[in-house]
Coordinates of C-alpha atoms in Angstrom, one line a residue:
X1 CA 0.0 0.0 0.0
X2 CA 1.7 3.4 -0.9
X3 CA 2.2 6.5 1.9
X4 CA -0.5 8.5 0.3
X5 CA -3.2 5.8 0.6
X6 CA -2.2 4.5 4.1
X7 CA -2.3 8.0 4.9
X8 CA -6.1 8.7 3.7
X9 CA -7.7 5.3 4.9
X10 CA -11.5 6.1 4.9
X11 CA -13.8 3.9 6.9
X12 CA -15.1 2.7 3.7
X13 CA -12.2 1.7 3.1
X14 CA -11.6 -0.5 5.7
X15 CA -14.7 -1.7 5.6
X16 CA -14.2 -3.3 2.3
X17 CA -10.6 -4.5 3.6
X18 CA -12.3 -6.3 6.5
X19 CA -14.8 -7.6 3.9
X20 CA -11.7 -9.4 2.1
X21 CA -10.8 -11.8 4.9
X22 CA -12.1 -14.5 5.8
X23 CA -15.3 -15.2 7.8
X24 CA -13.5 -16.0 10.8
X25 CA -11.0 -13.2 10.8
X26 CA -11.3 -10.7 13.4
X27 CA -12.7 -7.3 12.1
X28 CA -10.6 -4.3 12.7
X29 CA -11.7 -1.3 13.9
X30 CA -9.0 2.1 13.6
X31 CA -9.7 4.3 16.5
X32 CA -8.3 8.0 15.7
X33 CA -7.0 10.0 18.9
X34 CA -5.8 13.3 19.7
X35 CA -2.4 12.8 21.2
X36 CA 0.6 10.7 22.7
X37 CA -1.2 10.9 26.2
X38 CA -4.7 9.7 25.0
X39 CA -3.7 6.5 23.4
X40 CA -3.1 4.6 26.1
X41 CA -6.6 6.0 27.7
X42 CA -8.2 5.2 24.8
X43 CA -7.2 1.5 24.6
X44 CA -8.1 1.2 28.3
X45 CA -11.2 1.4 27.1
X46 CA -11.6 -0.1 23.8
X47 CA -9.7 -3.3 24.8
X48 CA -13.0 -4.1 27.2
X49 CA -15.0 -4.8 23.8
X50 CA -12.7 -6.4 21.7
X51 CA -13.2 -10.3 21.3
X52 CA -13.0 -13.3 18.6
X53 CA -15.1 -11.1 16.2
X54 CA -13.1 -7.6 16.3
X55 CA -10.5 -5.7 17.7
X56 CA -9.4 -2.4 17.7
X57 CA -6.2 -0.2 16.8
X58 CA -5.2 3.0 18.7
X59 CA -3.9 5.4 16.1
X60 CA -3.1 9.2 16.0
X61 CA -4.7 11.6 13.1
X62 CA -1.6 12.0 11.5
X63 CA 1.6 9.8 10.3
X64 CA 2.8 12.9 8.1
X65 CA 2.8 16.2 9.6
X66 CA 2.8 14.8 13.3
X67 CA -0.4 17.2 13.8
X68 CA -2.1 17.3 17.2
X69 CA -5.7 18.5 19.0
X70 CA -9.3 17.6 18.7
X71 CA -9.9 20.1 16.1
X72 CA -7.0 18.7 13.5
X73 CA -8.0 15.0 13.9
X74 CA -12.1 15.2 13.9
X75 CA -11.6 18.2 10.4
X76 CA -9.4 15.4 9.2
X77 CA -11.5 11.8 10.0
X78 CA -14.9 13.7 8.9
X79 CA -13.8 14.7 5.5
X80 CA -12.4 11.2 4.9
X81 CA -15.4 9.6 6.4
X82 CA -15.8 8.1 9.8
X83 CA -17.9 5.2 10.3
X84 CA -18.2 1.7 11.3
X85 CA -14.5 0.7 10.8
X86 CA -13.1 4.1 11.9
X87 CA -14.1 6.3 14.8
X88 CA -12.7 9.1 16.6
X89 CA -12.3 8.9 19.8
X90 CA -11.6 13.1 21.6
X91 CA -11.6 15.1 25.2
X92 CA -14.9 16.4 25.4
X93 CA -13.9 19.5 26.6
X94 CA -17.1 22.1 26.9
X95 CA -18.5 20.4 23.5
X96 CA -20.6 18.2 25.4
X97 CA -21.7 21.1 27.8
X98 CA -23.0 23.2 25.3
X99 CA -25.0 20.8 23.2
X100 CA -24.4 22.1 19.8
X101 CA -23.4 25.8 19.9
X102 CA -20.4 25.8 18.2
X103 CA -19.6 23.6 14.7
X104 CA -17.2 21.6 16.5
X105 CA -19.7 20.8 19.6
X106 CA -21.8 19.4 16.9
X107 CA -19.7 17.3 15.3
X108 CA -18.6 15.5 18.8
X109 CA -22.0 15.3 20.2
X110 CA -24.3 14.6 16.7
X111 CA -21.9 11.9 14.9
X112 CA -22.3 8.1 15.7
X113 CA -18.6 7.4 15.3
X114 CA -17.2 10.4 17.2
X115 CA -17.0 9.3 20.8
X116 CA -15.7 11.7 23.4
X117 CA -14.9 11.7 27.6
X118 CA -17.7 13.0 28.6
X119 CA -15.8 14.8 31.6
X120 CA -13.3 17.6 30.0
X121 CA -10.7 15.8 29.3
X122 CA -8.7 12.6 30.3
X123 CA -7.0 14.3 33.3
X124 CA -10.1 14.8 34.9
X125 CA -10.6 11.3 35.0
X126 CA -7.2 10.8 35.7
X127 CA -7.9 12.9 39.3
X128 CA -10.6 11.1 40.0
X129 CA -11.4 11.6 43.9
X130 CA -12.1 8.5 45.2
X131 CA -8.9 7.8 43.8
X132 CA -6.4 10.0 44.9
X133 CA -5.8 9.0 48.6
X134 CA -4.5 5.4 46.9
X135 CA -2.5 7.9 44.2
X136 CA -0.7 9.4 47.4
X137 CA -0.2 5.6 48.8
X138 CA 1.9 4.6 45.9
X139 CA 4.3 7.0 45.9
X140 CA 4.9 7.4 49.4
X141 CA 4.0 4.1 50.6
X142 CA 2.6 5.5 53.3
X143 CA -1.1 4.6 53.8
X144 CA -2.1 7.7 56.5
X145 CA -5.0 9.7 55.4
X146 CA -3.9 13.0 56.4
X147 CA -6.7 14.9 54.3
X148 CA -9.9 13.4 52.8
X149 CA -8.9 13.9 49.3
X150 CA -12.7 12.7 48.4
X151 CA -14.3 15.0 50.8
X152 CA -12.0 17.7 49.8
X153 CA -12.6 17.8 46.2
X154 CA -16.3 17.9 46.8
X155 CA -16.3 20.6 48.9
X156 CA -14.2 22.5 45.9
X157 CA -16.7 21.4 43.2
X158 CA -19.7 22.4 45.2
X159 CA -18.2 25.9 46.0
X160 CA -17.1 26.5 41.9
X161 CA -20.4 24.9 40.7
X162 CA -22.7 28.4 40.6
X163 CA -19.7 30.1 38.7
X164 CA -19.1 26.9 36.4
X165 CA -22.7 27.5 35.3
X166 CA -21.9 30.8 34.5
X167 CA -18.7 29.6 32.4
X168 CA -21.0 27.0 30.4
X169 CA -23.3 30.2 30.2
X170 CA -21.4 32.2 28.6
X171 CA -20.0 29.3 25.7
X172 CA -23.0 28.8 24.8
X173 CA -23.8 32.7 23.9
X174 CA -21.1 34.5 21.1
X175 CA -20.1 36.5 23.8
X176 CA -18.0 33.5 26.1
X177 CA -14.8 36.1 25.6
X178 CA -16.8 38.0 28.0
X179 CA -16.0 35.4 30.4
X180 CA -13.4 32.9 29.0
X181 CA -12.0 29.9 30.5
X182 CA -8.9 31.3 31.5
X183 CA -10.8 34.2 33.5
X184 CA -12.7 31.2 35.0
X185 CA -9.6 29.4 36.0
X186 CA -8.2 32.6 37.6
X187 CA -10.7 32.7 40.0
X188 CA -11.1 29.2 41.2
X189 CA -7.4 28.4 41.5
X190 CA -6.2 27.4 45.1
X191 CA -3.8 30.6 45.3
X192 CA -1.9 28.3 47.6
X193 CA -3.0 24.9 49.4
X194 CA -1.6 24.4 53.3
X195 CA -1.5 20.9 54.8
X196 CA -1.7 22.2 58.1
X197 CA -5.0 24.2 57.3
X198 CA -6.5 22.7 53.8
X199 CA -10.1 23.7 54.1
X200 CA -9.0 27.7 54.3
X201 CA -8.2 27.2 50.0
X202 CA -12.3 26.2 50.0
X203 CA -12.9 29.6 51.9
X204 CA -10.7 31.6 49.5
X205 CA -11.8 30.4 46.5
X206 CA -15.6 30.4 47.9
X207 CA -14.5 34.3 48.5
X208 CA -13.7 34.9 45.0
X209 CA -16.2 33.2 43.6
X210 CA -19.1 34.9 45.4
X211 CA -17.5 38.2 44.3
X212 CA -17.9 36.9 40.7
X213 CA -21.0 35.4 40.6
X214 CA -22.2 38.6 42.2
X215 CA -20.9 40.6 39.2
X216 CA -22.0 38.5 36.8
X217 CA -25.1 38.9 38.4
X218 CA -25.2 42.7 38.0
X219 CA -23.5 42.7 34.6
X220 CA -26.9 40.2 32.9
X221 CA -29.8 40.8 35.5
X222 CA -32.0 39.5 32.8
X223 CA -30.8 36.2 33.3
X224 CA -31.9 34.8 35.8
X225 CA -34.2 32.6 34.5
X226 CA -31.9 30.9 31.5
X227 CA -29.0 30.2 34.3
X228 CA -31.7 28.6 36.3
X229 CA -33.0 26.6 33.2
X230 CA -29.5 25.7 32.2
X231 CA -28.8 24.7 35.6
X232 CA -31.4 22.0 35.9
X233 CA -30.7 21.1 32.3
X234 CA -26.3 20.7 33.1
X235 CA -27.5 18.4 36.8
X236 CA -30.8 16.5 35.9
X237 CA -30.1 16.0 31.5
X238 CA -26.2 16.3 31.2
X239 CA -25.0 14.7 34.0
X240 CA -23.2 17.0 35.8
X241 CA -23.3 16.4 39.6
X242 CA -22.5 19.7 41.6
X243 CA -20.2 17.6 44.4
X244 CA -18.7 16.4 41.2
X245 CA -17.6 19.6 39.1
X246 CA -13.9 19.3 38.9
X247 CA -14.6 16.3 36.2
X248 CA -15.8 19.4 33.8
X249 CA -13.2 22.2 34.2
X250 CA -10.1 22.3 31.9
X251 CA -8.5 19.4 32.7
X252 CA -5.1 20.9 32.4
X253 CA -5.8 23.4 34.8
X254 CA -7.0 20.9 37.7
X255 CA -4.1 18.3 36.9
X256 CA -1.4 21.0 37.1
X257 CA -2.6 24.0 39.4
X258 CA -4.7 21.9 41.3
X259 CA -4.4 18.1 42.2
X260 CA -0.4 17.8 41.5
X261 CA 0.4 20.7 44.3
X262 CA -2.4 19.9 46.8
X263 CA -0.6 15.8 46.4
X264 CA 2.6 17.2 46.4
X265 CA 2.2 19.2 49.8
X266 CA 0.2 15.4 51.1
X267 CA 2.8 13.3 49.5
X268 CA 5.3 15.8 50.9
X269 CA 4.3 15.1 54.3
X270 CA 3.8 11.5 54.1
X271 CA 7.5 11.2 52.8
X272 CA 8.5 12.9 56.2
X273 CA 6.7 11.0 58.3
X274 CA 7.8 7.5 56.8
X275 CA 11.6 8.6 56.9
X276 CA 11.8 9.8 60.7
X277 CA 9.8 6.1 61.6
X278 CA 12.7 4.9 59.7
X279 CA 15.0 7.2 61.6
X280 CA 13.8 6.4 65.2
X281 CA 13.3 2.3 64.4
X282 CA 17.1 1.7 62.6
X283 CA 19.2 0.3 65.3
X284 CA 22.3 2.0 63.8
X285 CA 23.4 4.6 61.1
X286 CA 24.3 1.7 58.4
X287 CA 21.1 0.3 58.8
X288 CA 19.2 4.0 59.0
X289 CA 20.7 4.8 55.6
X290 CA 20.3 1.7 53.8
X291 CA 16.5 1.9 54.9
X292 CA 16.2 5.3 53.7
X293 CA 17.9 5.1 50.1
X294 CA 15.5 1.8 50.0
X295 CA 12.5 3.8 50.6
X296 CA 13.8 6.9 48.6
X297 CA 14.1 4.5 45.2
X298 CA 10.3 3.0 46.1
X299 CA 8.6 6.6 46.2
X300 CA 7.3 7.5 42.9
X301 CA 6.8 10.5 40.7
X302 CA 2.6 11.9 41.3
X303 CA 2.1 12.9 37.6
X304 CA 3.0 9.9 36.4
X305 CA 1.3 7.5 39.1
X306 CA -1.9 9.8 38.0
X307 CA -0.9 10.0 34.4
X308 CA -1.2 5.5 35.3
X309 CA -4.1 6.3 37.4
X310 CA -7.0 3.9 36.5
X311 CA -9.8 3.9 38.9
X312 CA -12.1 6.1 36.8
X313 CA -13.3 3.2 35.8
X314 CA -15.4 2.8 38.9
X315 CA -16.7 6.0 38.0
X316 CA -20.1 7.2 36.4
X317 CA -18.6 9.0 33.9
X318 CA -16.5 5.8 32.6
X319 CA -20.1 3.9 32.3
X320 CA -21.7 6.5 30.2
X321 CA -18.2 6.4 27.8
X322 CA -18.9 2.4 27.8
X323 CA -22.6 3.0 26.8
X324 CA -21.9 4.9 24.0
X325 CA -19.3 2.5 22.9
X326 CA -21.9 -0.8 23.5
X327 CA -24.5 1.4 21.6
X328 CA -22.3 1.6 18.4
X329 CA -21.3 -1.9 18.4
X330 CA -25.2 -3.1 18.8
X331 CA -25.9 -1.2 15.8

């Protein structure tokens, strides 16, 4: 097969490829992603539905110009034609969220073979709550819950929920640069997270958020009634649990100014605590320091154990991908 043809494979294509093998061959299915970092999600997920009959393969949009991003690889699938054989597979980002208001948020939400996260993005799943106290366990070894991560993190969602409505809000008007998602960022990051006194991040961002709302609130008093109706419409049609917002903001933003320094300051800590117990148990200095370059090569690095970090699949969100999926292959 020449460069040029591998390199505009249409699902009709492969369709008629699969056709040419024999009844008993399994049929392949090429799944289309955005990047480096989403294969490996990506064939978490697929790999639960392949069997004697099919299986699928992970690819990214590009083997010639190395392009990257949502909107390079769905511009390039749809114009050769996604379908049964070929799917893409994209962070949802806000396209889910706002059903339709932009050409792209059609395309992820209106077309069979485009399946997307749901949540923002893969990192959100990645700092899935009821997952991050076992996150902090394997790299400090250390299983003391100094903070309830779980408990935490809803508390956070539930205080940036009335101004994530806003944010949704505004996207789904022409006028989100207004109110973009960097401005909304700016005001719900920590601005610092303390071990010693976590829950004073939730009053400072609770602060800034009231003060926002508020002026929102001044700035578009005629809309009360469609935040109110998107409201309902985000918690009782879309999904979105207020104790759970963090799964819908950029996901960059809560993986880097976010989760990775509030685990750092826990894992931090942990670290501490485990090398004084090995400090006050060694029976002599050889033995103290052989302990503690042990322990020191066992620790591991957060990003990656939450880059590794699989137990969204416990989580609602994960179903609803998995439903989407089990629709298309029942079709």
């Amino acid at each position: 097969m020449s460069k040029r043809l591998r390199d505009n494979i249409s699902s009709k294509y492969l369709e008629a490829a699969n056709r040419l093998h024999s009844k008993t061959a399994r049929r392949r299915i090429v799944a289309y992603v955005e990047s480096y970092d989403d294969v490996f999600f990506w064939r978490t997920v697929l790999s639960m539905y392949e069997d004697e009959t099919r299986y699928f393969e992970v690819l990214l949009p590009s083997t010639r110009t190395l392009e990257r991003g949502k909107k390079s690889a769905i511009m390039r699938i749809l114009g050769d034609g996604v379908g049964r054989d070929m799917i893409a597979c994209v962070d949802a980002d806000y396209d889910y969220l706002i059903q339709g208001a932009t050409e792209t948020s059609r395309k992820v939400i209106g077309n069979p073979f485009v399946f997307h996260t749901f949540a923002y993005s893969i990192e959100n799943l990645q700092c899935y709550a009821p997952s991050l106290h076992n996150v902090c366990v394997a790299v400090t070894l250390n299983d003391h819950q100094l903070l309830d991560l779980h408990e935490f993190m809803r508390q956070y969602s539930i205080t940036i929920f009335p101004l994530f409505v806003w944010s949704i809000w505004h996207y789904r008007r022409p006028i989100y640069t207004d109110f973009t998602i960097t401005d909304f960022n700016r005001v719900i990051d920590f601005g610092g997270f303390k071990i010693d006194n976590p829950y004073a991040t939730i009053t400072h961002v609770r602060h800034k958020v009231g003060k926002y709302v508020a002026m929102l609130q001044r700035k578009h008093p005629d809309a009360k009634e469609s935040y109110l109706k998107l409201k309902r419409e985000l918690t009782e049609e879309l999904g979105v649990k207020p104790d759970e917002t963090y799964l819908y903001i950029q996901g960059h933003h809560l993986f880097e100014r976010a989760v990775v320094p509030m685990l750092d300051k826990v894992c931090s800590q942990l670290i501490r605590e485990r090398e004084a117990e090995i400090r006050q148990q060694a029976m002599h200095q050889t033995q103290m320091r052989n302990e503690l370059s042990c322990y020191s090569h066992s620790t591991q690095d957060i990003e990656q154990m939450l880059k590794k970090n699989t137990a969204y699949i416990a989580s609602p969100v994960f179903r609803r991908i998995q439903q989407s999926l089990e629709d298309y292959l029942s079709q």
